[in-house]
mmCIF file of C-alpha atoms and ligand atoms in Angstrom:
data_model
loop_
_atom_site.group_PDB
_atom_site.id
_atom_site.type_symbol
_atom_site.label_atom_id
_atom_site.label_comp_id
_atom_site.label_asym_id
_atom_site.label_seq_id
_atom_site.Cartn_x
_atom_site.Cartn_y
_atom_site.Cartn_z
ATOM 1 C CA UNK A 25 -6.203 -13.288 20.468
ATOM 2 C CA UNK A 26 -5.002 -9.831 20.307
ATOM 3 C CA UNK A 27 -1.908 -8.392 18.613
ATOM 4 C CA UNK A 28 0.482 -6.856 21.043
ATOM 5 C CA UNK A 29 2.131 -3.811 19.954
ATOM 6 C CA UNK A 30 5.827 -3.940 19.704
ATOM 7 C CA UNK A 31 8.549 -1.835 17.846
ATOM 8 C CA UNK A 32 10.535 -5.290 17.675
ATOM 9 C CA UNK A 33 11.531 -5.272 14.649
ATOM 10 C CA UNK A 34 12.401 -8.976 13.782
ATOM 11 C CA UNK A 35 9.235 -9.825 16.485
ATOM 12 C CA UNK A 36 6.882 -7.792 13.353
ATOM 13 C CA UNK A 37 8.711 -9.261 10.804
ATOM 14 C CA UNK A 38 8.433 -12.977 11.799
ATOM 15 C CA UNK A 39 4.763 -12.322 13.406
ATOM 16 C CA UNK A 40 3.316 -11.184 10.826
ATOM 17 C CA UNK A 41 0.830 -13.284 8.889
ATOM 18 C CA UNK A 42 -1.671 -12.985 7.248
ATOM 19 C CA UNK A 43 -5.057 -12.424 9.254
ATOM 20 C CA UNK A 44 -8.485 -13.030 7.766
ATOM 21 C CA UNK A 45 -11.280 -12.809 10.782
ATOM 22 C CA UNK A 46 -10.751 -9.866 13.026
ATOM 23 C CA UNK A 47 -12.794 -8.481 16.264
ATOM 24 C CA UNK A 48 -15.689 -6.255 14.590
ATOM 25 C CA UNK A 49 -15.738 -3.857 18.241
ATOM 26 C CA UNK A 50 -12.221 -2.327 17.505
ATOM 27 C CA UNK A 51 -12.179 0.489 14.824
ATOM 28 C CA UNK A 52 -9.064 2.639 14.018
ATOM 29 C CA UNK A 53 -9.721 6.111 14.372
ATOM 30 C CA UNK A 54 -9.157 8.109 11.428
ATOM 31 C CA UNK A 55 -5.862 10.114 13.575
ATOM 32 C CA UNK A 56 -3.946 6.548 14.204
ATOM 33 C CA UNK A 57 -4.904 5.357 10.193
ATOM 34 C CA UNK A 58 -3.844 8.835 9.090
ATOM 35 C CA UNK A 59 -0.337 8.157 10.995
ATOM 36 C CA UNK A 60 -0.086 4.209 9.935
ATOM 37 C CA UNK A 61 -0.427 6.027 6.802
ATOM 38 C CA UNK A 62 2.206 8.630 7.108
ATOM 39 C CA UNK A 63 4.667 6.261 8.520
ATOM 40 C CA UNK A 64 3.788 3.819 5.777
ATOM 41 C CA UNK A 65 4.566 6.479 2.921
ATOM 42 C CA UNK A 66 8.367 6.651 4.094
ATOM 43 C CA UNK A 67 8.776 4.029 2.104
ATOM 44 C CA UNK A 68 11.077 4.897 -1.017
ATOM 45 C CA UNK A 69 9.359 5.273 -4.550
ATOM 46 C CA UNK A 70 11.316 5.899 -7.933
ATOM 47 C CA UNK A 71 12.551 9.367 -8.279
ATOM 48 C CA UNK A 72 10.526 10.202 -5.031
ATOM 49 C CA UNK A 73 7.594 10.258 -7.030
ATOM 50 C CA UNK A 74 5.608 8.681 -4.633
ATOM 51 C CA UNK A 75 2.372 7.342 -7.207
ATOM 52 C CA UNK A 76 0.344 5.014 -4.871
ATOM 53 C CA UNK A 77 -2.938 6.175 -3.048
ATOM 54 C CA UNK A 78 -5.189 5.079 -0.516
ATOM 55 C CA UNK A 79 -8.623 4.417 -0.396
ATOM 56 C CA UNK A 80 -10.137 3.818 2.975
ATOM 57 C CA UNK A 81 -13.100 1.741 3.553
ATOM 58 C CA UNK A 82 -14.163 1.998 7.149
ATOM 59 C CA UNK A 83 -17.604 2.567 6.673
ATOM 60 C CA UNK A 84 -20.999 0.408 6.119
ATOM 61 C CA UNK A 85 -21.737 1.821 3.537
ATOM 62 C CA UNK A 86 -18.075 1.645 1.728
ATOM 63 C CA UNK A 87 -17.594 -2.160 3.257
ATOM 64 C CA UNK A 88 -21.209 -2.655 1.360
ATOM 65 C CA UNK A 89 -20.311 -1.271 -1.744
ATOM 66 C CA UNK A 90 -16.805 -3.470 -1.428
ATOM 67 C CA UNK A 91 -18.444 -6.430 -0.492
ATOM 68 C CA UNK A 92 -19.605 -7.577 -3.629
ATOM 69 C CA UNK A 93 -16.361 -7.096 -5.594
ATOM 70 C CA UNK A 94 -14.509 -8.967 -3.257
ATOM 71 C CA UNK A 95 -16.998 -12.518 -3.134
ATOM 72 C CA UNK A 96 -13.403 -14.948 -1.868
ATOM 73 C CA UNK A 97 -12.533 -12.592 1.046
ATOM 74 C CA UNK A 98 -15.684 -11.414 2.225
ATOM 75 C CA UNK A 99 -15.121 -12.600 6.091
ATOM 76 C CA UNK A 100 -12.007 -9.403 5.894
ATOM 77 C CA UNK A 101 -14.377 -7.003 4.195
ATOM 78 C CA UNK A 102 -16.972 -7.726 7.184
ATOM 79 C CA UNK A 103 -14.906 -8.130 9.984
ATOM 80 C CA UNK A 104 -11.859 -5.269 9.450
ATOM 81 C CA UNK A 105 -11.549 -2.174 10.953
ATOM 82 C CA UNK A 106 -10.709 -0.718 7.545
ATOM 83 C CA UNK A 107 -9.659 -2.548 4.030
ATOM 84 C CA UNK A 108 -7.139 -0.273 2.650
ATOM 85 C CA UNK A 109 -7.292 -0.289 -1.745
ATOM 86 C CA UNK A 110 -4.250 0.882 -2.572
ATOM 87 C CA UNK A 111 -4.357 2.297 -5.841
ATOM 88 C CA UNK A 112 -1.189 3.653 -8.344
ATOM 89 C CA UNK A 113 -2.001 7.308 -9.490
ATOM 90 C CA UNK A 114 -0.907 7.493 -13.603
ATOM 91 C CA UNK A 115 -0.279 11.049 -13.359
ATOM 92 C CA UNK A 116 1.730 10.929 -10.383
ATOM 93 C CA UNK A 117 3.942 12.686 -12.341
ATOM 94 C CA UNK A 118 2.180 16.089 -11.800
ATOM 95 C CA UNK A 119 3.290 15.872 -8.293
ATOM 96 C CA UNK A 120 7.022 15.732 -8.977
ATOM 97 C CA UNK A 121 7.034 19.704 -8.863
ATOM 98 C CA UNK A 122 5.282 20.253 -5.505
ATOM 99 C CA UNK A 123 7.493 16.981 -3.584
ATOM 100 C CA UNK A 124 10.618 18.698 -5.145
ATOM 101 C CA UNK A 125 9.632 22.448 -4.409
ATOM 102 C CA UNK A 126 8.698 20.899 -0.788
ATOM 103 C CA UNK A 127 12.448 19.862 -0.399
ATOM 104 C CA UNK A 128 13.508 22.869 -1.405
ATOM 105 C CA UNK A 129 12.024 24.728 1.129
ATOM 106 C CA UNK A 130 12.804 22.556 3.637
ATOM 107 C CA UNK A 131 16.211 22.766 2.575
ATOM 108 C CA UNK A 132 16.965 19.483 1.825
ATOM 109 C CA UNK A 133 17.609 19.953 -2.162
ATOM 110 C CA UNK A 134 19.058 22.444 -3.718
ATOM 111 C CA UNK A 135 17.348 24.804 -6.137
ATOM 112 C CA UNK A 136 19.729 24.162 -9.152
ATOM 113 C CA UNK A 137 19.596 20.316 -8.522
ATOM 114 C CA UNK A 138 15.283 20.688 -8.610
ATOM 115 C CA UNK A 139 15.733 22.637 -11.405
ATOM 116 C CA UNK A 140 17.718 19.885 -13.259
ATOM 117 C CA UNK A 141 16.049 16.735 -12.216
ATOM 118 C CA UNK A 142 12.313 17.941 -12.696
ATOM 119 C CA UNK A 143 12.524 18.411 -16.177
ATOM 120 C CA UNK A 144 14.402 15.020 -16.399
ATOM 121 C CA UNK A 145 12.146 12.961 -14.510
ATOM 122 C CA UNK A 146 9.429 14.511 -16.502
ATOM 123 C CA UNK A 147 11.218 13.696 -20.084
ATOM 124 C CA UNK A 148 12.218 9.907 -18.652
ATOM 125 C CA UNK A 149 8.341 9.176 -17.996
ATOM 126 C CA UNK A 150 6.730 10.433 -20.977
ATOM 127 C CA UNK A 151 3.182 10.104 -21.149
ATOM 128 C CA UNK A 152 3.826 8.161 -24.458
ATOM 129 C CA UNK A 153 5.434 5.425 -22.265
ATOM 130 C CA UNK A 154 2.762 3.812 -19.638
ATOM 131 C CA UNK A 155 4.950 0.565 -19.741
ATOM 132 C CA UNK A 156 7.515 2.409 -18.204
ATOM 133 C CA UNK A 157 5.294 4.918 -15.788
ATOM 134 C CA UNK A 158 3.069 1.827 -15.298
ATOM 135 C CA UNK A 159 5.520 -0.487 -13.991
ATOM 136 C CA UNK A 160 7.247 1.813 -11.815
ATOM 137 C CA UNK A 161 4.204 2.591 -10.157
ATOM 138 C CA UNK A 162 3.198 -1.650 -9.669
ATOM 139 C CA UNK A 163 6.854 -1.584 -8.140
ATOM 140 C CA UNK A 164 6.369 1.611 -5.645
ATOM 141 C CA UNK A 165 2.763 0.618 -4.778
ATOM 142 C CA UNK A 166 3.856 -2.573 -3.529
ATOM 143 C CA UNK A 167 6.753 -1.412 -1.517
ATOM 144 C CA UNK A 168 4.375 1.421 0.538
ATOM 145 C CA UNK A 169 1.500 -1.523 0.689
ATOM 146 C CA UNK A 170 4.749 -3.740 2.645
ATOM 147 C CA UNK A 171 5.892 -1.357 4.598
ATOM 148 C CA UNK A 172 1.802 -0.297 5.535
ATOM 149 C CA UNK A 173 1.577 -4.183 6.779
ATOM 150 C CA UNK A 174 4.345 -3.160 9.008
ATOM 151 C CA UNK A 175 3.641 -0.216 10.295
ATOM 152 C CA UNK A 176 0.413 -1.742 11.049
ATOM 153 C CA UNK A 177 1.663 -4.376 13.500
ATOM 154 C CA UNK A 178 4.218 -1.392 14.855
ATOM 155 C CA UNK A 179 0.211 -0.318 16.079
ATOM 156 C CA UNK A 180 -0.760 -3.637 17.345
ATOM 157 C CA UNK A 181 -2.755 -4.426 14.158
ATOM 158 C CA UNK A 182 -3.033 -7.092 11.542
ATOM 159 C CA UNK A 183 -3.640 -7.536 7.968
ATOM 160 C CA UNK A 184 -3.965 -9.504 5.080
ATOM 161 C CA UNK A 185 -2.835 -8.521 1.357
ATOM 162 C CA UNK A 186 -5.872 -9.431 -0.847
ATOM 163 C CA UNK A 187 -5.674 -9.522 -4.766
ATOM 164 C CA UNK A 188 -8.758 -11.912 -5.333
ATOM 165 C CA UNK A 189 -11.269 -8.763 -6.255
ATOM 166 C CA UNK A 190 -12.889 -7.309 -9.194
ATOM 167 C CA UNK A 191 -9.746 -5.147 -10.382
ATOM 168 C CA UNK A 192 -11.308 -3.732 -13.542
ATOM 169 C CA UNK A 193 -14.817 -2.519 -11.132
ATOM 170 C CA UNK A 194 -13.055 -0.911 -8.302
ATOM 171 C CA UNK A 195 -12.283 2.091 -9.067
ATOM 172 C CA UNK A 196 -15.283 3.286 -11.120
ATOM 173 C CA UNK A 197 -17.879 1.827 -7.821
ATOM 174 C CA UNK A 198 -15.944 4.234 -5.437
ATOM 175 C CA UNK A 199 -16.507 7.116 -7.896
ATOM 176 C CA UNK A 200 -12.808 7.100 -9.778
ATOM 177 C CA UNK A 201 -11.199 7.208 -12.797
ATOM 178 C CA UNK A 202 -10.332 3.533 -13.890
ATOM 179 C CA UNK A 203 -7.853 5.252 -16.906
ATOM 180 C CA UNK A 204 -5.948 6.986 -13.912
ATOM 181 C CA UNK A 205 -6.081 4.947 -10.665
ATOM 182 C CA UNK A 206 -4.621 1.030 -11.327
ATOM 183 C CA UNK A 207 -5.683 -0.940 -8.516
ATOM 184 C CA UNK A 208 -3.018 -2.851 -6.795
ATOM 185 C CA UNK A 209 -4.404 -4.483 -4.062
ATOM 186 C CA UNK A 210 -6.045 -4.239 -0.964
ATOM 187 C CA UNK A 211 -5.372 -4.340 2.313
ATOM 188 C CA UNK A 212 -7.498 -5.319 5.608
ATOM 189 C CA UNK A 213 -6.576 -3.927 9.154
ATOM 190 C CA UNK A 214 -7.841 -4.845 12.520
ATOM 191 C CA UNK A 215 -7.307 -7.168 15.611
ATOM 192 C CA UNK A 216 -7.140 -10.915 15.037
ATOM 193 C CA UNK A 217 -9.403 -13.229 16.358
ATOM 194 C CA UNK A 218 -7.093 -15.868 15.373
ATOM 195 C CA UNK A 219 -3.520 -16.817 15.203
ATOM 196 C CA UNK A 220 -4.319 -17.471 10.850
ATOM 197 C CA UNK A 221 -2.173 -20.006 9.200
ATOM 198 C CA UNK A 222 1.635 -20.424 9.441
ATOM 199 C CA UNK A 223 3.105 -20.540 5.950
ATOM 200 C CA UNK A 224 6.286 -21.848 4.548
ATOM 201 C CA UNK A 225 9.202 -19.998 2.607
ATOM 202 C CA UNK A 226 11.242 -21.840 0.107
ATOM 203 C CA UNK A 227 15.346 -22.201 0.755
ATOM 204 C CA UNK A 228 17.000 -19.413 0.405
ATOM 205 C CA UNK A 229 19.593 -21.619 -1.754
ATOM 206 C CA UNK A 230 16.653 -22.496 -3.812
ATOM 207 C CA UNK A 231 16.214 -19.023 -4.980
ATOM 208 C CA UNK A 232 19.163 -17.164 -4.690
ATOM 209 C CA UNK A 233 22.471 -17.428 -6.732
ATOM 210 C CA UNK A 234 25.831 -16.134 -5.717
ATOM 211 C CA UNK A 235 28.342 -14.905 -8.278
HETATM 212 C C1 LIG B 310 -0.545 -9.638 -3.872
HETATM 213 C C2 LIG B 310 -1.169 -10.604 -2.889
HETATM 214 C C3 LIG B 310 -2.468 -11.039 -3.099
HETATM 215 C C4 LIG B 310 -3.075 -11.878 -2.163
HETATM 216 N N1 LIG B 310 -4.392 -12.198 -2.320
HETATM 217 C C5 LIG B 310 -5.033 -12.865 -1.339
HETATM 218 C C6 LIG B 310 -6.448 -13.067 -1.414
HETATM 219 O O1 LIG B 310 -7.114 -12.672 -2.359
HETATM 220 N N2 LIG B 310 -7.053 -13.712 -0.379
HETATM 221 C C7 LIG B 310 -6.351 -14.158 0.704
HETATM 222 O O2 LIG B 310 -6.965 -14.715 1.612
HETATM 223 N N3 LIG B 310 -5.006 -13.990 0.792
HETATM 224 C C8 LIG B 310 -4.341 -13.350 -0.188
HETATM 225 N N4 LIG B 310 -2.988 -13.136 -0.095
HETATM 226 C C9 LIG B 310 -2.248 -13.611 1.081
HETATM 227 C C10 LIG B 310 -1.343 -14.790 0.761
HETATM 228 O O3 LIG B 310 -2.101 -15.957 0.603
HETATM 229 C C11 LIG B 310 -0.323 -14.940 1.906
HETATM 230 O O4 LIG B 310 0.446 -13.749 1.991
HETATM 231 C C12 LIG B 310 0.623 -16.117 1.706
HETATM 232 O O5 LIG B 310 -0.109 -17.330 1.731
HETATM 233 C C13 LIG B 310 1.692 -16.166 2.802
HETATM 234 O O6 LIG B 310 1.096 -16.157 4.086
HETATM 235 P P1 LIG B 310 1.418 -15.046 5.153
HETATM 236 O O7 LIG B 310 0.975 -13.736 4.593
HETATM 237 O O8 LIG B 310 0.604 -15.430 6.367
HETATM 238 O O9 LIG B 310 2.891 -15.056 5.414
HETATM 239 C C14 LIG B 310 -2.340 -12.341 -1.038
HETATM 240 C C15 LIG B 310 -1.016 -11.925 -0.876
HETATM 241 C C16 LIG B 310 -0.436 -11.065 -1.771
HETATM 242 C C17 LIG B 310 0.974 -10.602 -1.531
#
Protein backbone atom coordinates (compact mmCIF):
# COMPACT_ATOMS: atom_id res chain seq x y z
CA UNK A 1 0.00 0.00 0.00
CA UNK A 2 1.19 3.35 -0.89
CA UNK A 3 -0.22 6.77 0.03
CA UNK A 4 -1.37 8.71 -2.95
CA UNK A 5 -0.71 12.28 -2.89
CA UNK A 6 -3.67 14.50 -2.99
CA UNK A 7 -4.36 18.23 -2.05
CA UNK A 8 -8.02 16.92 -1.17
CA UNK A 9 -8.53 18.36 1.63
CA UNK A 10 -11.40 16.37 3.36
CA UNK A 11 -9.67 13.08 1.32
CA UNK A 12 -6.30 14.01 4.02
CA UNK A 13 -8.42 14.72 6.66
CA UNK A 14 -10.56 11.52 6.73
CA UNK A 15 -7.41 9.33 5.39
CA UNK A 16 -5.36 10.00 7.71
CA UNK A 17 -4.52 7.44 10.38
CA UNK A 18 -2.23 6.59 12.13
CA UNK A 19 0.60 4.40 10.40
CA UNK A 20 3.06 2.26 12.34
CA UNK A 21 5.13 -0.10 9.67
CA UNK A 22 6.32 1.80 6.68
CA UNK A 23 8.49 0.70 3.42
CA UNK A 24 12.27 1.05 4.72
CA UNK A 25 13.46 1.81 0.59
CA UNK A 26 11.70 5.30 0.52
CA UNK A 27 13.62 8.15 2.34
CA UNK A 28 12.56 11.87 2.22
CA UNK A 29 15.17 13.95 1.02
CA UNK A 30 16.20 16.59 3.25
CA UNK A 31 14.66 19.50 0.32
CA UNK A 32 10.91 17.85 0.47
CA UNK A 33 11.29 17.47 4.73
CA UNK A 34 12.68 21.00 4.75
CA UNK A 35 9.34 22.12 2.75
CA UNK A 36 6.82 19.62 4.80
CA UNK A 37 8.47 21.62 7.35
CA UNK A 38 7.97 25.08 6.09
CA UNK A 39 4.46 24.43 5.12
CA UNK A 40 3.90 22.83 8.49
CA UNK A 41 5.16 26.06 10.44
CA UNK A 42 2.18 28.19 8.88
CA UNK A 43 0.42 27.03 11.44
CA UNK A 44 -0.58 29.92 13.97
CA UNK A 45 1.31 30.12 17.43
CA UNK A 46 0.45 32.70 20.30
CA UNK A 47 1.63 36.13 19.58
CA UNK A 48 3.45 34.63 16.45
CA UNK A 49 5.96 33.43 18.65
CA UNK A 50 6.35 30.39 16.98
CA UNK A 51 8.30 28.12 20.13
CA UNK A 52 8.26 24.52 18.72
CA UNK A 53 11.39 22.88 17.00
CA UNK A 54 12.27 20.01 15.10
CA UNK A 55 14.56 17.39 15.51
CA UNK A 56 15.08 15.10 12.59
CA UNK A 57 16.09 11.59 12.90
CA UNK A 58 16.77 10.15 9.49
CA UNK A 59 19.87 8.61 10.15
CA UNK A 60 21.26 5.08 11.60
CA UNK A 61 22.93 6.39 13.77
CA UNK A 62 20.10 8.98 15.18
CA UNK A 63 17.26 6.03 14.68
CA UNK A 64 19.97 3.97 17.00
CA UNK A 65 20.38 6.39 19.51
CA UNK A 66 16.25 6.81 19.44
CA UNK A 67 15.64 3.35 19.50
CA UNK A 68 16.13 2.64 22.93
CA UNK A 69 14.04 5.51 24.36
CA UNK A 70 11.24 4.61 22.43
CA UNK A 71 11.01 0.42 23.51
CA UNK A 72 6.59 0.46 22.58
CA UNK A 73 7.09 1.95 19.07
CA UNK A 74 10.19 0.58 17.95
CA UNK A 75 8.68 -1.01 14.50
CA UNK A 76 8.21 3.32 13.52
CA UNK A 77 11.69 4.13 14.75
CA UNK A 78 13.03 1.19 12.34
CA UNK A 79 10.91 1.39 9.56
CA UNK A 80 10.31 5.52 8.99
CA UNK A 81 11.83 7.60 6.69
CA UNK A 82 12.36 10.13 9.48
CA UNK A 83 10.72 10.36 13.23
CA UNK A 84 10.25 13.97 13.69
CA UNK A 85 10.75 15.06 17.92
CA UNK A 86 9.14 18.01 18.09
CA UNK A 87 10.38 19.89 20.86
CA UNK A 88 8.94 23.51 22.57
CA UNK A 89 11.91 26.05 22.78
CA UNK A 90 11.52 27.98 26.56
CA UNK A 91 13.18 30.94 25.31
CA UNK A 92 11.27 31.27 22.28
CA UNK A 93 10.78 34.46 23.47
CA UNK A 94 14.20 35.77 22.22
CA UNK A 95 12.89 35.33 18.80
CA UNK A 96 9.93 37.68 19.11
CA UNK A 97 12.34 40.62 17.94
CA UNK A 98 13.76 39.04 14.76
CA UNK A 99 9.85 37.43 13.56
CA UNK A 100 8.59 41.04 14.28
CA UNK A 101 11.59 43.03 12.68
CA UNK A 102 11.06 40.32 9.72
CA UNK A 103 7.45 41.73 9.24
CA UNK A 104 8.54 44.89 9.29
CA UNK A 105 10.62 44.68 6.52
CA UNK A 106 8.46 42.85 4.61
CA UNK A 107 6.01 45.38 5.23
CA UNK A 108 3.47 43.60 6.75
CA UNK A 109 3.60 45.43 10.38
CA UNK A 110 4.12 48.59 11.05
CA UNK A 111 7.12 49.96 12.92
CA UNK A 112 5.12 51.75 15.73
CA UNK A 113 2.81 48.64 16.17
CA UNK A 114 6.44 46.31 16.60
CA UNK A 115 7.52 48.80 18.71
CA UNK A 116 4.44 48.46 21.02
CA UNK A 117 3.73 44.82 21.03
CA UNK A 118 7.45 43.57 21.55
CA UNK A 119 7.87 44.99 24.74
CA UNK A 120 4.34 43.68 25.66
CA UNK A 121 4.69 40.25 24.63
CA UNK A 122 7.95 40.29 26.41
CA UNK A 123 6.35 41.75 29.87
CA UNK A 124 3.12 39.15 29.41
CA UNK A 125 5.67 36.07 29.37
CA UNK A 126 7.96 36.83 32.06
CA UNK A 127 10.56 34.47 32.67
CA UNK A 128 9.16 34.32 36.30
CA UNK A 129 6.03 32.66 34.76
CA UNK A 130 6.91 29.12 32.95
CA UNK A 131 3.21 28.06 33.69
CA UNK A 132 2.19 30.58 31.47
CA UNK A 133 5.26 30.44 28.71
CA UNK A 134 5.08 26.65 29.29
CA UNK A 135 1.62 26.06 28.41
CA UNK A 136 1.48 28.23 25.53
CA UNK A 137 4.20 26.51 24.04
CA UNK A 138 2.36 22.60 24.81
CA UNK A 139 -0.61 24.47 22.96
CA UNK A 140 1.51 25.87 19.76
CA UNK A 141 3.66 22.69 19.56
CA UNK A 142 0.74 20.65 19.11
CA UNK A 143 -1.00 22.73 16.57
CA UNK A 144 2.42 22.83 14.09
CA UNK A 145 2.87 18.84 15.02
CA UNK A 146 -1.21 18.64 13.41
CA UNK A 147 -0.82 20.58 10.79
CA UNK A 148 2.96 18.62 10.02
CA UNK A 149 0.65 15.25 9.89
CA UNK A 150 -1.09 17.09 7.20
CA UNK A 151 1.15 18.50 5.25
CA UNK A 152 2.69 15.19 5.27
CA UNK A 153 -0.12 13.33 3.49
CA UNK A 154 -0.42 16.74 1.14
CA UNK A 155 3.28 14.76 0.09
CA UNK A 156 1.90 11.35 -0.14
CA UNK A 157 3.26 10.42 3.33
CA UNK A 158 2.08 8.98 6.57
CA UNK A 159 2.59 9.25 10.18
CA UNK A 160 1.90 8.37 13.51
CA UNK A 161 1.93 10.81 16.70
CA UNK A 162 3.96 8.88 19.36
CA UNK A 163 4.09 10.00 23.12
CA UNK A 164 5.10 6.49 24.62
CA UNK A 165 9.08 7.56 24.91
CA UNK A 166 11.50 8.45 27.51
CA UNK A 167 10.45 12.30 27.75
CA UNK A 168 12.82 13.26 30.56
CA UNK A 169 16.11 11.37 28.28
CA UNK A 170 15.47 12.87 24.96
CA UNK A 171 16.76 15.78 24.81
CA UNK A 172 20.03 15.40 26.77
CA UNK A 173 20.89 11.84 24.26
CA UNK A 174 20.64 14.16 21.13
CA UNK A 175 23.06 16.63 22.78
CA UNK A 176 20.30 19.39 24.21
CA UNK A 177 19.37 21.27 26.91
CA UNK A 178 16.53 19.36 28.85
CA UNK A 179 15.90 22.97 31.03
CA UNK A 180 15.20 24.61 27.50
CA UNK A 181 13.78 22.13 24.95
CA UNK A 182 10.29 20.28 26.48
CA UNK A 183 9.67 17.40 24.42
CA UNK A 184 6.26 17.14 23.01
CA UNK A 185 6.11 14.33 20.97
CA UNK A 186 7.28 12.67 18.10
CA UNK A 187 6.40 12.11 14.92
CA UNK A 188 7.19 9.19 12.24
CA UNK A 189 7.01 9.82 8.38
CA UNK A 190 7.15 7.45 5.53
CA UNK A 191 5.04 5.20 3.13
CA UNK A 192 2.66 2.67 4.67
CA UNK A 193 2.91 -0.79 4.25
CA UNK A 194 -0.44 -1.08 5.66
CA UNK A 195 -3.81 0.44 5.71
CA UNK A 196 -3.20 0.66 10.14
CA UNK A 197 -6.30 0.53 12.18
CA UNK A 198 -9.57 2.47 11.67
CA UNK A 199 -10.49 4.23 14.90
CA UNK A 200 -13.67 5.58 16.27
CA UNK A 201 -14.66 9.26 17.34
CA UNK A 202 -17.17 9.82 20.02
CA UNK A 203 -20.68 11.87 19.08
CA UNK A 204 -20.24 15.05 18.50
CA UNK A 205 -23.44 15.58 20.89
CA UNK A 206 -21.49 13.70 23.40
CA UNK A 207 -18.91 16.33 23.63
CA UNK A 208 -20.12 19.43 22.56
CA UNK A 209 -22.70 21.81 24.25
CA UNK A 210 -24.64 24.55 22.59
CA UNK A 211 -25.64 27.69 24.46
C1 LIG B 1 -0.09 12.80 21.77
C2 LIG B 1 -0.28 11.43 21.15
C3 LIG B 1 0.49 10.37 21.60
C4 LIG B 1 0.37 9.12 20.99
N1 LIG B 1 1.23 8.12 21.36
C5 LIG B 1 1.24 6.97 20.66
C6 LIG B 1 2.23 5.98 20.93
O1 LIG B 1 3.08 6.12 21.80
N2 LIG B 1 2.22 4.84 20.18
C7 LIG B 1 1.30 4.65 19.19
O2 LIG B 1 1.37 3.61 18.53
N3 LIG B 1 0.34 5.57 18.92
C8 LIG B 1 0.30 6.72 19.62
N4 LIG B 1 -0.64 7.67 19.34
C9 LIG B 1 -1.62 7.45 18.26
C10 LIG B 1 -3.02 7.21 18.79
O3 LIG B 1 -3.13 5.93 19.33
C11 LIG B 1 -4.02 7.41 17.63
O4 LIG B 1 -3.90 8.74 17.15
C12 LIG B 1 -5.46 7.17 18.04
O5 LIG B 1 -5.63 5.81 18.41
C13 LIG B 1 -6.43 7.48 16.89
O6 LIG B 1 -6.07 6.78 15.72
P1 LIG B 1 -5.73 7.51 14.37
O7 LIG B 1 -4.53 8.37 14.60
O8 LIG B 1 -5.43 6.40 13.39
O9 LIG B 1 -6.92 8.33 13.97
C14 LIG B 1 -0.58 8.92 19.96
C15 LIG B 1 -1.38 9.99 19.56
C16 LIG B 1 -1.24 11.23 20.13
C17 LIG B 1 -2.08 12.37 19.63
Amino acid sequence: MTTQTTTDFMEIVKGRRSIRNYDTNVKISKEEMTQILEEATLAPSSVNMQPWRFLVIDSAEGKATLAPLAKFNQVQVETSSAVIAVFGDMNAVDSIDTIYDMAVEKGLMPQEVRDRQVPAIKGFYSPEDTETLRDSILIDSGLVSMQLMLVARAHGYDTNPIGGYEKDQIAEAFGMDKDRYLPVMLLSIGKAVDAGYPSVRLPINDITDWK
